């Protein structure tokens, strides 16, 4: 099984490519949209990665395999709520799904959140994404409140979920 690890500053191009691929492959799984993200400059991508890799309150994860990344997740603990770690950008390339990479990414986030003394991990899953939902339930996440629009004005809904630590 490939090793889940923290993204490094100099890997911003590989991160950008994987992030854009995730948005193209699964446009309804994220709050961000491909057409918005692809307009970012190289400097913006490099700064996003640098800010994430240098922060104690951000955990940018990747799954390297040979010369490419095959999975990613991004977690944050933001003030004014240091008790909550928030997961976003969780994605695995289609050809590697069903092999435990998503669970490994999620387990790494949960361990990091515990070490950071967070009391819960929260995320959102598109209501129609039964595969991702099964993963989160298997990891112990439970529904948190009612579903909400995926994006402002969208008819597609996402369900907030929470894992108490």
Short mmCIF file of C-alpha atoms in Angstrom, two decimals:
data_model
loop_
_atom_site.label_atom_id
_atom_site.label_comp_id
_atom_site.label_asym_id
_atom_site.label_seq_id
_atom_site.Cartn_x
_atom_site.Cartn_y
_atom_site.Cartn_z
CA UNK A 1 0.00 0.00 0.00
CA UNK A 2 1.41 3.43 -0.90
CA UNK A 3 2.31 5.71 1.96
CA UNK A 4 0.07 8.66 2.81
CA UNK A 5 2.27 11.65 3.51
CA UNK A 6 2.26 15.39 3.86
CA UNK A 7 2.55 17.41 0.65
CA UNK A 8 5.83 19.33 0.20
CA UNK A 9 6.29 22.91 -1.03
CA UNK A 10 8.04 22.00 -4.27
CA UNK A 11 5.24 19.59 -5.26
CA UNK A 12 2.72 22.33 -6.03
CA UNK A 13 2.55 21.46 -9.75
CA UNK A 14 1.75 17.80 -9.06
CA UNK A 15 -0.83 18.90 -6.47
CA UNK A 16 -2.36 21.36 -8.96
CA UNK A 17 -2.60 18.66 -11.61
CA UNK A 18 -4.23 16.17 -9.23
CA UNK A 19 -6.60 18.77 -7.80
CA UNK A 20 -7.75 19.81 -11.26
CA UNK A 21 -8.12 16.17 -12.24
CA UNK A 22 -10.29 15.58 -9.16
CA UNK A 23 -12.54 18.51 -10.06
CA UNK A 24 -12.84 17.34 -13.67
CA UNK A 25 -13.54 13.72 -12.67
CA UNK A 26 -15.93 14.43 -9.79
CA UNK A 27 -17.41 17.90 -10.29
CA UNK A 28 -20.28 17.23 -7.90
CA UNK A 29 -18.07 16.08 -5.04
CA UNK A 30 -16.58 19.48 -4.21
CA UNK A 31 -17.65 22.99 -3.36
CA UNK A 32 -14.95 24.31 -5.72
CA UNK A 33 -15.39 24.14 -9.47
CA UNK A 34 -12.91 23.17 -12.17
CA UNK A 35 -13.46 26.31 -14.24
CA UNK A 36 -12.68 28.52 -11.23
CA UNK A 37 -9.63 26.60 -10.06
CA UNK A 38 -8.02 26.25 -13.51
CA UNK A 39 -7.83 30.05 -13.76
CA UNK A 40 -5.44 30.26 -10.80
CA UNK A 41 -1.91 31.35 -11.68
CA UNK A 42 1.14 29.23 -10.95
CA UNK A 43 2.03 31.71 -8.21
CA UNK A 44 -1.37 31.20 -6.57
CA UNK A 45 -0.99 27.41 -6.66
CA UNK A 46 2.52 27.60 -5.24
CA UNK A 47 1.37 29.95 -2.48
CA UNK A 48 -1.62 27.75 -1.59
CA UNK A 49 0.64 24.75 -1.18
CA UNK A 50 3.32 26.69 0.70
CA UNK A 51 0.74 28.11 3.11
CA UNK A 52 -0.61 24.62 3.75
CA UNK A 53 2.71 22.88 4.14
CA UNK A 54 4.09 25.46 6.55
CA UNK A 55 1.09 25.66 8.85
CA UNK A 56 0.61 23.55 11.96
CA UNK A 57 -3.16 23.97 11.58
CA UNK A 58 -3.33 22.66 8.01
CA UNK A 59 -2.68 19.12 6.82
CA UNK A 60 -2.28 18.72 3.04
CA UNK A 61 -1.97 15.00 2.30
CA UNK A 62 -1.09 13.07 -0.83
CA UNK A 63 -0.64 9.45 -1.78
CA UNK A 64 2.42 9.11 -4.03
CA UNK A 65 2.71 6.17 -6.38
CA UNK A 66 5.70 5.98 -8.68
CA UNK A 67 6.02 9.46 -10.25
CA UNK A 68 2.42 10.57 -9.62
CA UNK A 69 0.01 11.30 -6.81
CA UNK A 70 -3.04 9.03 -6.71
CA UNK A 71 -4.91 10.55 -3.78
CA UNK A 72 -5.27 13.70 -1.75
CA UNK A 73 -7.00 15.17 1.27
CA UNK A 74 -6.74 18.57 2.91
CA UNK A 75 -7.64 19.21 6.55
CA UNK A 76 -7.68 22.40 8.60
CA UNK A 77 -8.22 23.47 12.16
CA UNK A 78 -9.25 27.12 12.08
CA UNK A 79 -9.76 29.58 14.87
CA UNK A 80 -12.10 30.48 16.42
CA UNK A 81 -12.96 26.73 16.60
CA UNK A 82 -9.77 24.85 17.56
CA UNK A 83 -11.87 21.84 18.60
CA UNK A 84 -12.88 21.05 15.01
CA UNK A 85 -10.78 19.66 12.18
CA UNK A 86 -12.41 20.09 8.77
CA UNK A 87 -11.68 17.74 5.88
CA UNK A 88 -11.90 18.85 2.27
CA UNK A 89 -10.53 17.82 -1.12
CA UNK A 90 -10.75 14.12 -0.29
CA UNK A 91 -10.25 12.21 -3.55
CA UNK A 92 -8.59 9.10 -5.02
CA UNK A 93 -7.99 8.52 -8.74
CA UNK A 94 -10.66 6.20 -10.19
CA UNK A 95 -8.23 3.42 -11.10
CA UNK A 96 -7.04 3.14 -7.46
CA UNK A 97 -10.43 3.30 -5.71
CA UNK A 98 -11.62 0.40 -3.60
CA UNK A 99 -8.12 -0.44 -2.33
CA UNK A 100 -8.15 1.35 1.01
CA UNK A 101 -6.46 4.61 0.01
CA UNK A 102 -9.42 6.76 1.03
CA UNK A 103 -9.53 5.05 4.41
CA UNK A 104 -5.77 5.60 4.86
CA UNK A 105 -6.12 9.29 4.00
CA UNK A 106 -9.00 9.65 6.43
CA UNK A 107 -7.19 7.73 9.19
CA UNK A 108 -4.18 10.02 8.81
CA UNK A 109 -6.42 13.09 9.16
CA UNK A 110 -8.10 11.64 12.26
CA UNK A 111 -4.73 10.84 13.90
CA UNK A 112 -3.49 14.35 13.15
CA UNK A 113 -6.68 15.88 14.59
CA UNK A 114 -6.32 13.82 17.78
CA UNK A 115 -2.68 14.89 18.15
CA UNK A 116 -3.80 18.50 17.69
CA UNK A 117 -6.32 18.03 20.55
CA UNK A 118 -9.33 18.54 18.27
CA UNK A 119 -12.56 17.09 19.64
CA UNK A 120 -14.20 16.33 16.30
CA UNK A 121 -13.56 15.92 12.60
CA UNK A 122 -16.19 17.21 10.19
CA UNK A 123 -16.65 16.91 6.45
CA UNK A 124 -19.34 17.15 3.82
CA UNK A 125 -20.35 14.46 1.35
CA UNK A 126 -22.58 14.86 -1.67
CA UNK A 127 -25.84 13.08 -0.88
CA UNK A 128 -25.67 11.01 -4.09
CA UNK A 129 -22.10 9.82 -3.45
CA UNK A 130 -22.91 6.51 -1.77
CA UNK A 131 -19.36 5.15 -2.08
CA UNK A 132 -17.82 8.07 -0.19
CA UNK A 133 -20.66 8.04 2.33
CA UNK A 134 -20.03 4.34 3.05
CA UNK A 135 -16.34 5.11 3.64
CA UNK A 136 -17.17 7.86 6.12
CA UNK A 137 -19.74 5.76 7.97
CA UNK A 138 -17.26 2.86 8.17
CA UNK A 139 -14.75 5.30 9.70
CA UNK A 140 -17.30 6.26 12.36
CA UNK A 141 -18.73 9.48 10.95
CA UNK A 142 -22.38 10.30 11.59
CA UNK A 143 -24.76 12.75 9.95
CA UNK A 144 -24.60 16.23 11.42
CA UNK A 145 -27.82 18.17 10.91
CA UNK A 146 -29.69 18.47 7.63
CA UNK A 147 -28.28 18.33 4.11
CA UNK A 148 -27.40 21.65 2.50
CA UNK A 149 -26.89 22.89 -1.07
CA UNK A 150 -23.49 21.81 -2.38
CA UNK A 151 -22.81 25.35 -3.60
CA UNK A 152 -24.85 28.54 -3.38
CA UNK A 153 -27.80 28.18 -5.75
CA UNK A 154 -27.15 24.48 -6.48
CA UNK A 155 -29.91 21.89 -6.44
CA UNK A 156 -27.41 19.15 -5.53
CA UNK A 157 -27.17 18.61 -1.78
CA UNK A 158 -24.35 17.66 0.57
CA UNK A 159 -24.59 16.11 4.01
CA UNK A 160 -22.38 17.39 6.84
CA UNK A 161 -20.90 14.50 8.84
CA UNK A 162 -18.98 14.40 12.12
CA UNK A 163 -16.66 12.05 13.95
CA UNK A 164 -16.34 12.75 17.67
CA UNK A 165 -12.81 12.07 18.93
#
